[in-house]
């Protein structure tokens, strides 16, 4: 009998792309979907070390799930391990194509309480905002 809960595995893979912003790479990320019958979830990541924000762009391809559905404390900690930063020092912002208007949908995620909150305009990552608005 196992008394310890198995650690959730998100299967995150991170690869550095050729895109650099503020001398830091934008990463391509892949992870397991929240439902086993769906394809791998794709996303992009930029780490703003000055503002202490992990920016995640969700292209939300048809036939898979949104990165929003995979967010959890274990996801954030695994992602931070992959990019060698400490999760507890960072906020998480997620960028998606517009939902109800022409502006990018942006949300901030608190992995400790598993909820969303109002993001700061001063910490917004323009590159992901522009990509989301072109989608």
CSV table of C-alpha atoms in Angstrom, one decimal:
chain,number,residue,atom,x,y,z
A,1,UNK,CA,0.0,0.0,0.0
A,2,UNK,CA,1.4,3.4,-1.0
A,3,UNK,CA,0.7,6.2,1.5
A,4,UNK,CA,2.1,9.0,-0.6
A,5,UNK,CA,0.2,10.5,-3.4
A,6,UNK,CA,2.0,10.1,-6.8
A,7,UNK,CA,3.4,13.3,-8.1
A,8,UNK,CA,1.4,14.7,-11.0
A,9,UNK,CA,3.4,14.5,-14.2
A,10,UNK,CA,2.6,17.1,-16.9
A,11,UNK,CA,5.3,15.9,-19.3
A,12,UNK,CA,6.5,19.4,-20.1
A,13,UNK,CA,9.1,19.8,-22.9
A,14,UNK,CA,10.7,23.2,-23.4
A,15,UNK,CA,12.8,24.2,-26.4
A,16,UNK,CA,14.5,27.5,-27.0
A,17,UNK,CA,13.3,29.2,-30.2
A,18,UNK,CA,15.2,31.7,-32.4
A,19,UNK,CA,13.1,34.5,-31.1
A,20,UNK,CA,14.7,36.7,-28.4
A,21,UNK,CA,13.1,39.6,-26.5
A,22,UNK,CA,15.1,41.7,-24.1
A,23,UNK,CA,18.0,39.4,-24.7
A,24,UNK,CA,16.0,36.4,-23.3
A,25,UNK,CA,14.6,33.5,-25.3
A,26,UNK,CA,11.0,32.8,-26.1
A,27,UNK,CA,10.5,29.0,-25.6
A,28,UNK,CA,8.3,26.6,-27.4
A,29,UNK,CA,6.5,24.4,-24.9
A,30,UNK,CA,4.7,21.1,-25.1
A,31,UNK,CA,2.8,19.2,-22.4
A,32,UNK,CA,0.4,16.3,-21.9
A,33,UNK,CA,-3.3,17.3,-22.3
A,34,UNK,CA,-5.6,17.3,-19.3
A,35,UNK,CA,-7.6,14.5,-21.1
A,36,UNK,CA,-5.7,11.5,-22.4
A,37,UNK,CA,-7.5,11.2,-25.7
A,38,UNK,CA,-6.4,14.7,-26.9
A,39,UNK,CA,-3.1,15.6,-28.7
A,40,UNK,CA,-0.2,17.3,-27.0
A,41,UNK,CA,-0.8,20.9,-25.9
A,42,UNK,CA,1.4,23.5,-27.5
A,43,UNK,CA,2.3,26.9,-25.9
A,44,UNK,CA,5.1,29.5,-25.9
A,45,UNK,CA,6.9,30.8,-22.8
A,46,UNK,CA,8.8,33.9,-22.0
A,47,UNK,CA,10.4,34.5,-18.6
A,48,UNK,CA,10.5,38.2,-17.5
A,49,UNK,CA,13.2,38.0,-14.8
A,50,UNK,CA,13.0,41.7,-14.1
A,51,UNK,CA,9.2,41.8,-13.4
A,52,UNK,CA,9.2,38.2,-12.1
A,53,UNK,CA,6.5,37.0,-14.5
A,54,UNK,CA,6.2,33.8,-16.5
A,55,UNK,CA,4.3,34.7,-19.7
A,56,UNK,CA,2.5,31.9,-21.5
A,57,UNK,CA,1.0,32.3,-24.9
A,58,UNK,CA,-1.7,29.8,-25.8
A,59,UNK,CA,-2.3,29.3,-29.5
A,60,UNK,CA,-5.2,27.0,-28.7
A,61,UNK,CA,-5.2,24.7,-31.7
A,62,UNK,CA,-8.4,22.9,-32.6
A,63,UNK,CA,-8.5,19.3,-31.5
A,64,UNK,CA,-6.6,19.9,-28.3
A,65,UNK,CA,-7.3,21.7,-25.0
A,66,UNK,CA,-6.3,25.2,-23.8
A,67,UNK,CA,-3.3,25.6,-21.6
A,68,UNK,CA,-5.7,27.1,-19.1
A,69,UNK,CA,-7.1,23.6,-18.5
A,70,UNK,CA,-3.6,22.2,-17.7
A,71,UNK,CA,-2.6,25.0,-15.2
A,72,UNK,CA,-2.0,23.7,-11.7
A,73,UNK,CA,0.7,24.0,-9.0
A,74,UNK,CA,2.5,21.0,-10.4
A,75,UNK,CA,2.4,22.4,-13.9
A,76,UNK,CA,4.0,25.7,-12.8
A,77,UNK,CA,6.6,24.0,-10.6
A,78,UNK,CA,7.5,21.6,-13.4
A,79,UNK,CA,7.8,24.5,-15.9
A,80,UNK,CA,9.9,26.5,-13.5
A,81,UNK,CA,12.2,23.5,-13.0
A,82,UNK,CA,12.6,23.3,-16.8
A,83,UNK,CA,13.7,26.9,-17.1
A,84,UNK,CA,15.7,27.0,-13.9
A,85,UNK,CA,13.7,29.5,-11.9
A,86,UNK,CA,12.0,29.4,-8.5
A,87,UNK,CA,8.2,29.2,-8.9
A,88,UNK,CA,7.4,31.0,-5.6
A,89,UNK,CA,9.1,34.2,-6.9
A,90,UNK,CA,7.0,34.4,-10.1
A,91,UNK,CA,3.5,35.3,-11.3
A,92,UNK,CA,2.0,33.6,-14.3
A,93,UNK,CA,0.2,35.5,-17.1
A,94,UNK,CA,-1.6,33.6,-19.9
A,95,UNK,CA,-2.3,35.2,-23.3
A,96,UNK,CA,-5.0,34.0,-25.7
A,97,UNK,CA,-6.7,35.1,-28.9
A,98,UNK,CA,-9.6,37.6,-28.3
A,99,UNK,CA,-12.7,36.0,-26.9
A,100,UNK,CA,-15.4,38.7,-27.0
A,101,UNK,CA,-13.6,41.7,-28.4
A,102,UNK,CA,-10.6,42.6,-30.5
A,103,UNK,CA,-8.1,42.7,-27.6
A,104,UNK,CA,-6.0,39.7,-26.5
A,105,UNK,CA,-7.5,37.8,-23.6
A,106,UNK,CA,-5.0,38.0,-20.8
A,107,UNK,CA,-5.3,36.5,-17.3
A,108,UNK,CA,-3.1,36.1,-14.3
A,109,UNK,CA,-3.0,32.7,-12.6
A,110,UNK,CA,-2.3,32.1,-8.9
A,111,UNK,CA,-1.0,28.5,-8.8
A,112,UNK,CA,-1.1,28.4,-4.9
A,113,UNK,CA,-4.8,29.0,-4.8
A,114,UNK,CA,-5.7,27.7,-8.2
A,115,UNK,CA,-7.6,30.8,-9.3
A,116,UNK,CA,-7.3,33.8,-11.6
A,117,UNK,CA,-6.8,37.5,-10.7
A,118,UNK,CA,-6.5,40.9,-12.4
A,119,UNK,CA,-3.2,41.3,-14.2
A,120,UNK,CA,-1.0,44.4,-14.2
A,121,UNK,CA,-0.8,46.4,-17.4
A,122,UNK,CA,2.8,47.4,-16.5
A,123,UNK,CA,3.9,43.7,-16.5
A,124,UNK,CA,2.1,42.8,-19.8
A,125,UNK,CA,4.3,41.2,-22.5
A,126,UNK,CA,3.6,43.1,-25.7
A,127,UNK,CA,5.0,40.4,-28.0
A,128,UNK,CA,2.4,37.8,-26.8
A,129,UNK,CA,-0.3,40.4,-26.8
A,130,UNK,CA,0.4,41.3,-30.5
A,131,UNK,CA,0.5,37.6,-31.5
A,132,UNK,CA,-2.8,36.9,-29.7
A,133,UNK,CA,-4.5,39.9,-31.4
A,134,UNK,CA,-3.4,38.7,-34.9
A,135,UNK,CA,-4.9,35.2,-34.4
